[in-house]
XYZ file of C-alpha atoms in Angstrom:
508
model
C 23.989 -34.981 27.714
C 22.072 -32.651 25.358
C 23.654 -29.263 24.708
C 22.263 -26.356 22.685
C 24.517 -23.773 21.011
C 22.874 -21.183 18.721
C 23.728 -21.077 15.033
C 22.152 -17.631 14.847
C 24.379 -15.180 12.941
C 24.652 -12.815 15.928
C 25.707 -15.685 18.195
C 28.204 -16.882 15.601
C 29.651 -13.399 15.320
C 30.243 -13.531 19.062
C 31.991 -16.924 18.974
C 29.249 -19.586 18.990
C 31.020 -21.790 16.430
C 34.222 -21.801 18.482
C 32.294 -22.615 21.648
C 30.455 -25.459 19.891
C 33.735 -26.902 18.645
C 35.255 -26.618 22.117
C 32.281 -28.458 23.655
C 32.645 -31.338 21.211
C 36.398 -31.502 21.804
C 36.001 -31.456 25.595
C 33.333 -34.166 25.452
C 35.601 -36.345 23.318
C 38.530 -35.781 25.680
C 36.420 -36.841 28.662
C 34.697 -39.686 26.836
C 31.278 -38.124 27.436
C 28.563 -38.784 24.870
C 26.704 -35.608 23.957
C 24.065 -34.467 21.488
C 24.913 -30.993 20.256
C 21.953 -29.078 18.812
C 22.527 -25.870 16.862
C 19.347 -24.049 17.755
C 18.124 -20.539 17.049
C 18.720 -17.621 19.361
C 16.528 -16.896 22.374
C 16.925 -13.216 21.508
C 19.165 -12.205 24.428
C 22.022 -10.906 22.319
C 23.992 -9.526 25.270
C 24.266 -13.112 26.593
C 25.413 -14.688 23.322
C 26.814 -17.189 22.828
C 24.113 -18.549 25.155
C 24.669 -22.256 25.772
C 21.891 -24.393 27.228
C 22.179 -27.810 28.843
C 19.145 -30.065 29.257
C 18.604 -31.121 32.893
C 15.833 -32.887 34.782
C 14.494 -29.477 35.832
C 14.603 -27.970 32.342
C 17.171 -26.286 30.157
C 19.843 -24.434 32.093
C 21.423 -21.343 30.518
C 25.050 -20.234 30.518
C 26.356 -17.058 28.981
C 27.984 -15.219 27.516
C 30.181 -18.255 26.965
C 33.783 -18.389 25.808
C 35.885 -21.406 24.991
C 37.563 -20.991 28.388
C 34.196 -21.598 30.090
C 33.510 -24.895 28.320
C 35.335 -27.348 30.606
C 33.201 -26.326 33.604
C 30.068 -27.426 31.705
C 31.136 -31.022 32.369
C 31.341 -30.512 36.137
C 28.854 -29.134 38.671
C 26.516 -27.067 36.490
C 25.158 -24.993 39.355
C 28.682 -23.934 40.280
C 29.520 -22.815 36.738
C 30.654 -19.157 36.770
C 28.377 -18.347 33.806
C 25.304 -20.173 35.138
C 22.164 -18.076 34.720
C 19.483 -20.504 35.898
C 16.684 -22.116 33.947
C 16.257 -20.413 30.585
C 12.474 -20.175 30.770
C 12.707 -18.479 34.179
C 15.025 -15.684 33.087
C 13.245 -12.298 33.424
C 13.676 -11.552 29.686
C 11.797 -14.755 28.814
C 9.158 -14.586 31.552
C 7.902 -11.147 30.466
C 7.347 -12.077 26.823
C 4.313 -13.298 24.937
C 5.917 -15.545 22.359
C 3.468 -16.488 19.640
C 5.417 -16.014 16.401
C 8.765 -16.832 18.042
C 7.409 -19.576 20.310
C 9.716 -22.228 18.854
C 12.747 -20.067 18.044
C 15.646 -21.189 20.218
C 13.592 -24.078 21.582
C 13.716 -26.679 18.810
C 16.249 -27.960 16.330
C 15.409 -25.618 13.417
C 15.724 -28.389 10.820
C 13.824 -31.111 12.659
C 10.316 -31.370 11.250
C 9.468 -33.890 13.988
C 10.363 -31.408 16.731
C 8.454 -28.720 14.858
C 5.310 -30.829 14.906
C 5.787 -31.691 18.575
C 5.617 -27.951 19.325
C 2.301 -27.202 17.560
C 3.892 -27.072 14.105
C 1.691 -27.727 11.031
C -1.535 -27.469 13.073
C -2.391 -24.198 11.358
C -1.782 -25.663 7.909
C -3.847 -28.758 8.671
C -6.763 -26.591 9.801
C -6.382 -24.381 6.724
C -6.709 -27.462 4.525
C -10.098 -28.110 6.115
C -11.358 -24.607 5.292
C -12.370 -22.874 2.081
C -10.100 -20.167 0.706
C -12.623 -17.505 1.711
C -12.774 -18.838 5.269
C -8.978 -18.779 5.607
C -8.887 -15.154 4.495
C -11.763 -14.320 6.825
C -9.873 -15.843 9.760
C -6.780 -13.761 9.018
C -8.854 -10.620 8.513
C -10.724 -11.197 11.788
C -7.437 -11.620 13.680
C -6.530 -7.999 12.956
C -3.100 -8.971 11.620
C -1.415 -6.040 9.890
C 1.762 -6.047 7.837
C 4.726 -6.321 10.166
C 7.200 -5.016 7.605
C 6.399 -1.392 8.295
C 3.331 -0.290 6.360
C 0.837 -1.908 8.732
C -1.673 -2.647 5.968
C -4.315 -5.210 6.980
C -3.083 -8.600 5.786
C -6.569 -10.069 5.320
C -7.635 -7.272 2.967
C -4.514 -7.753 0.836
C -5.167 -11.496 0.679
C -8.820 -10.941 -0.251
C -7.783 -8.707 -3.159
C -5.517 -11.445 -4.525
C -8.025 -14.207 -3.806
C -10.772 -12.562 -5.847
C -8.481 -11.533 -8.720
C -8.940 -13.580 -11.900
C -5.707 -15.077 -13.219
C -4.218 -18.371 -14.378
C -1.317 -18.009 -11.940
C -0.853 -16.229 -8.607
C 2.174 -15.893 -6.355
C 3.185 -15.515 -2.717
C 6.304 -13.399 -2.279
C 7.904 -13.151 1.135
C 9.780 -9.916 1.670
C 12.828 -11.038 3.663
C 15.043 -8.194 2.439
C 15.479 -6.895 5.966
C 17.484 -3.732 5.315
C 16.545 -1.486 8.243
C 19.310 -0.791 10.704
C 18.525 -2.205 14.168
C 16.288 -4.935 12.785
C 16.987 -8.639 12.776
C 13.666 -10.371 13.495
C 13.315 -11.769 9.960
C 16.821 -13.186 10.000
C 16.389 -14.625 13.477
C 13.204 -16.430 12.533
C 14.550 -17.822 9.252
C 17.634 -19.136 11.033
C 15.879 -20.377 14.166
C 12.453 -21.571 13.004
C 12.257 -21.754 9.190
C 9.310 -24.175 9.099
C 7.034 -21.504 10.590
C 7.638 -19.277 7.574
C 7.142 -22.211 5.201
C 3.859 -23.081 6.911
C 2.681 -19.465 6.790
C 3.435 -19.172 3.084
C 1.686 -22.454 2.336
C -1.426 -21.220 4.166
C -1.267 -17.954 2.209
C -1.057 -19.966 -1.031
C -4.137 -22.004 -0.108
C -6.009 -18.828 0.836
C -5.495 -16.940 -2.410
C -5.050 -19.768 -4.897
C -1.313 -19.377 -5.423
C 0.773 -22.450 -6.150
C 4.212 -20.879 -6.104
C 6.073 -18.834 -3.520
C 9.380 -17.005 -3.314
C 11.408 -15.839 -0.366
C 13.375 -12.788 -1.446
C 16.274 -12.119 0.886
C 19.732 -10.580 0.777
C 23.218 -11.923 0.262
C 24.232 -10.525 3.656
C 22.150 -13.306 5.255
C 24.075 -16.465 4.218
C 23.000 -18.436 7.309
C 19.342 -17.605 6.774
C 19.605 -18.545 3.090
C 21.210 -21.871 3.999
C 18.657 -22.682 6.708
C 15.657 -21.779 4.570
C 16.953 -23.715 1.573
C 17.550 -26.846 3.633
C 14.197 -26.507 5.421
C 12.361 -26.221 2.081
C 14.069 -29.405 0.872
C 13.044 -31.212 4.076
C 9.469 -29.928 3.853
C 9.239 -30.955 0.205
C 10.548 -34.456 0.961
C 7.970 -34.795 3.751
C 5.076 -33.725 1.523
C 4.494 -30.412 3.269
C 5.331 -28.708 -0.029
C 4.851 -29.963 -3.552
C 2.012 -31.050 -5.856
C -0.112 -32.316 -2.954
C 0.346 -30.391 0.306
C 0.015 -32.944 3.146
C -1.760 -35.269 0.718
C -4.566 -32.794 0.074
C -4.221 -32.723 -3.695
C -3.627 -28.958 -3.500
C -0.255 -27.714 -4.748
C 2.162 -25.230 -3.276
C 5.927 -25.025 -3.598
C 8.520 -22.358 -2.974
C 12.150 -21.346 -3.337
C 14.656 -18.813 -2.047
C 15.932 -15.983 -4.221
C 18.922 -13.900 -3.099
C 19.334 -10.214 -3.939
C 22.463 -8.116 -3.746
C 21.279 -6.152 -0.736
C 20.058 -2.770 -2.001
C 17.968 -1.052 0.664
C 15.294 -0.002 -1.815
C 14.629 -3.658 -2.698
C 12.803 -3.877 0.625
C 10.108 -1.799 -1.094
C 7.650 -4.256 -2.606
C 7.679 -3.076 -6.222
C 11.483 -2.743 -6.325
C 11.648 -6.217 -4.844
C 9.389 -7.569 -7.578
C 11.547 -5.969 -10.259
C 14.675 -7.495 -8.724
C 12.929 -10.861 -8.440
C 12.179 -10.671 -12.159
C 15.851 -10.072 -12.878
C 15.452 -6.353 -13.511
C 17.078 -3.358 -11.862
C 15.610 -2.736 -8.423
C 13.647 0.448 -9.081
C 10.275 1.472 -7.728
C 7.135 0.988 -9.824
C 4.396 3.595 -9.838
C 1.156 2.421 -8.211
C -1.483 1.624 -9.392
C -1.532 -1.105 -10.499
C -1.120 -2.677 -7.078
C 1.040 -5.809 -6.794
C -2.047 -7.579 -5.475
C -3.457 -7.296 -9.014
C -0.338 -7.033 -11.177
C 2.687 -8.122 -9.195
C 5.341 -10.737 -9.980
C 5.443 -11.261 -13.759
C 2.262 -9.195 -13.993
C 0.206 -11.717 -11.998
C -1.750 -11.185 -8.740
C 0.780 -11.424 -5.937
C 0.703 -11.362 -2.154
C 3.801 -9.540 -0.915
C 4.128 -9.936 2.848
C 6.956 -9.558 5.323
C 8.504 -12.595 7.073
C 6.901 -11.827 10.424
C 3.470 -11.248 8.858
C 3.540 -14.672 7.202
C 5.116 -16.369 10.230
C 2.278 -15.033 12.405
C -0.351 -16.816 10.308
C 0.164 -20.415 11.563
C -0.685 -19.528 15.161
C -3.753 -17.602 13.987
C -5.060 -20.615 12.062
C -4.069 -22.966 14.891
C -5.477 -21.026 17.859
C -8.106 -18.961 16.040
C -8.557 -15.282 15.243
C -10.228 -14.544 18.580
C -7.221 -15.857 20.494
C -4.788 -13.702 18.508
C -6.777 -10.477 18.571
C -7.081 -10.672 22.363
C -3.493 -9.466 22.486
C -2.711 -5.860 21.719
C -4.389 -2.498 21.988
C -6.984 -0.756 19.832
C -6.494 -1.560 16.146
C -2.957 -2.825 16.830
C -3.743 -6.442 17.581
C -1.567 -9.423 18.303
C 2.099 -9.304 19.173
C 5.124 -7.484 17.804
C 8.763 -8.576 17.772
C 10.577 -5.587 19.274
C 14.211 -5.351 18.270
C 16.341 -3.365 20.707
C 19.659 -2.114 19.376
C 22.063 0.784 19.412
C 23.393 2.055 22.730
C 21.234 -0.196 24.926
C 22.163 -2.332 27.921
C 20.034 -5.346 27.024
C 19.824 -5.598 23.259
C 17.869 -8.297 21.488
C 14.453 -9.495 20.374
C 11.463 -9.227 22.708
C 8.028 -10.374 21.516
C 5.125 -8.801 23.321
C 1.584 -7.588 22.763
C 1.144 -4.070 21.419
C 0.577 -1.429 24.073
C 3.702 -1.130 26.209
C 4.903 2.452 26.436
C 8.157 3.453 24.792
C 9.565 4.208 28.243
C 8.772 0.693 29.490
C 10.485 -0.791 26.449
C 13.641 1.314 26.664
C 14.094 1.661 30.421
C 12.569 -1.525 31.859
C 13.175 -4.080 29.123
C 16.248 -2.528 27.540
C 17.731 -1.378 30.845
C 18.684 2.064 29.493
C 21.942 2.726 27.719
C 24.975 0.443 27.607
C 27.195 3.404 28.442
C 25.183 4.230 31.555
C 24.577 7.777 30.341
C 21.027 9.190 30.157
C 18.900 8.203 27.184
C 18.555 11.170 24.865
C 16.307 9.733 22.167
C 15.142 6.551 20.488
C 14.720 6.093 16.768
C 11.763 3.835 16.132
C 11.209 2.144 12.789
C 14.672 1.869 11.262
C 16.763 4.552 9.563
C 13.645 6.297 8.273
C 11.908 6.366 11.651
C 11.368 9.440 13.809
C 13.480 10.220 16.860
C 11.430 10.202 20.047
C 12.705 12.257 23.013
C 12.087 11.381 26.645
C 9.103 13.737 26.684
C 7.291 11.259 24.417
C 8.238 8.090 26.279
C 4.639 7.717 27.455
C 3.644 6.829 23.864
C 2.038 3.361 23.689
C 3.691 1.094 21.130
C 0.880 0.938 18.574
C 0.537 1.939 14.943
C -2.023 4.604 15.797
C -0.269 6.243 18.748
C 3.038 6.570 16.932
C 1.321 8.033 13.870
C -0.438 10.568 16.081
C 2.901 11.728 17.443
C 4.673 12.079 14.129
C 6.294 8.672 13.951
C 5.850 5.124 12.767
C 6.696 1.780 14.277
C 7.926 0.302 11.013
C 9.475 -3.117 11.500
C 9.751 -2.425 15.267
C 13.464 -1.696 15.307
C 14.484 0.638 18.133
C 17.858 2.391 18.149
C 18.738 3.904 21.509
C 21.026 6.959 21.743
C 22.539 8.536 24.842
C 22.971 12.241 25.581
C 26.293 12.468 23.746
C 24.665 12.002 20.330
C 24.463 15.059 18.062
C 21.021 15.058 16.431
C 22.095 17.359 13.606
C 24.553 14.666 12.554
C 21.775 12.085 12.790
C 19.579 14.224 10.509
C 22.444 14.527 8.052
C 23.011 10.772 8.184
C 19.361 10.105 7.281
C 19.560 12.322 4.214
C 22.931 10.922 3.169
C 21.554 7.386 3.577
C 18.621 8.267 1.315
C 20.919 9.855 -1.271
C 23.082 6.725 -1.420
C 20.235 4.200 -1.400
C 17.785 6.024 -3.687
C 16.897 4.051 -6.817
C 16.764 7.348 -8.719
C 13.283 6.843 -10.136
C 11.616 9.968 -8.712
C 12.983 13.494 -8.431
C 11.996 14.349 -4.823
C 14.002 11.403 -3.517
C 16.883 11.451 -6.011
C 17.614 15.176 -5.802
C 15.920 16.055 -2.535
C 18.193 13.876 -0.432
C 21.342 15.375 -2.006
C 20.079 18.940 -1.569
C 19.082 17.992 1.985
C 22.640 17.015 2.903
C 23.882 20.319 1.504
C 21.226 22.221 3.436
C 22.065 20.542 6.741
C 25.710 21.373 6.122
C 24.701 25.028 5.676
C 22.895 24.908 9.023
C 25.953 23.348 10.628
C 28.061 26.239 9.320
C 25.734 28.721 11.027
C 23.301 29.607 8.199
C 19.990 29.917 10.061
C 18.167 30.839 6.846
C 18.645 27.239 5.681
C 16.342 25.843 8.397
C 13.034 26.848 6.704
C 14.504 25.603 3.426
C 15.147 22.207 5.032
C 11.570 22.112 6.305
C 10.200 22.946 2.860
C 12.431 20.330 1.243
C 11.211 17.670 3.654
C 7.586 18.566 2.916
C 8.280 18.090 -0.805
C 9.995 14.739 -0.298
C 7.206 13.514 1.968
C 4.427 14.455 -0.442
C 6.092 13.797 -3.778
C 8.224 10.671 -3.467
C 7.077 7.465 -5.127
C 7.891 5.200 -2.183
C 8.694 5.201 1.520
C 12.437 5.752 1.063
C 11.999 9.346 -0.056
C 8.666 9.783 1.686
C 9.828 8.721 5.144
C 13.348 10.200 5.184
C 11.881 13.483 6.498
C 10.769 11.686 9.691
C 14.220 11.407 11.310
C 15.219 14.818 9.935
C 12.211 16.794 11.114
C 11.909 14.953 14.444
C 15.553 15.767 15.180
C 14.988 19.411 14.264
C 11.712 19.677 16.179
C 12.695 17.913 19.398
C 16.352 18.909 19.581
C 16.601 22.461 18.180
C 19.628 23.183 20.357
C 21.674 20.681 18.359
C 20.929 22.722 15.242
C 21.950 25.977 16.938
C 25.314 25.054 18.426
C 27.352 25.598 15.291
C 25.470 28.768 14.437
C 26.212 30.226 17.857
C 29.852 29.217 17.508
C 30.022 30.978 14.130
C 28.540 34.114 15.650
């Protein structure tokens, strides 16, 4: 009997460890021999802990499981009260296009053999047969853009590093996933760490880097543990080290853990922290691609960007770019959170409308109340009202409508949410998390909180002041923290003016 119980942090928070222990205890009590695999999550967080049992027909899903449900797993599976059917036939799974997350939840995350049986290392092996320029050309042709939020073309960044002259170059993976409502990086590192290792090794071959770092946060202890163990396994198997897969070409990597400051998700702050310095933003230029880690040419890419590379090298750029819409090509790992009925990770090609994502995939709100707005792109993303739910999920369409898709985190809010308070929260968040390097961010966020409080007390004259302040922060901040904070503030003010008038009317 082969049983799968996720070790994903979200599943563990919901009792996966207790369920796993109960399964082992029940098997021992009954004298049943089992193989318990701690896999990654399938992304259906509302069903966690999701237990799967291998059957002749495929893996059968049960969830959300409790320890009280365990005994019935050893009886008639079809009669189990938490039986959901075959995992791969669940509607959430059937509607996805899983390219980057194809193995997450499917394989034992630390089994290199299982990884290879599911197309693992094919991309790296093909990369070893190509020149560095050809690898970069393949990535550029695929249309892959940075999945961390900026959306910069990955191939162009790699080409800049590849052609830079230096005695040492680096690959730095930005795994400092600090946006609220986002968890794709963590999920992949916990559920399929070899994909990230393979992607970083390909990036190293492409640009001539021999050393890589994964920079993540202390709040991700499971991801740190999984990645560290996976790197050791990959190194022992010759996937990493002085001769990658016996090619004679070197690449190795390690995990570095930061304290969890939000601003260290910004690439130059991250590099400072990685060098042991205070996590403050650097002025650009010079770009990290030319003077990055320790002053050397450095590729800084997000986890999902790098984890998307193996499938591109394996299946080819043409295969990957066939998914998506316009200049937003490939797939995106949507992360549904907040007040949503079906929260979790859903990988799909770019192009679904926001309404399809929230209403059809997410099922609306968990409270059952009408959806009022959705914040797309983390705490610095714009709030989109229902009137804009026809917006296709692409970089270009969201930019046209005053937003950004960021890391594809979506926070759903029902009609009870006060948008003035949400605007205040955004400014307060910026004030707390600012590194203090530039004035528009450091002082603007504090003055912004004060200005919103004036509006809340009924001072209508403060509204144009808030608008002017946001314009200054947007244009004058050194990085996205100060520059993007106006998005949630101004979108709340623009789309929900009544929420900014209630207190004024009460004062009158």
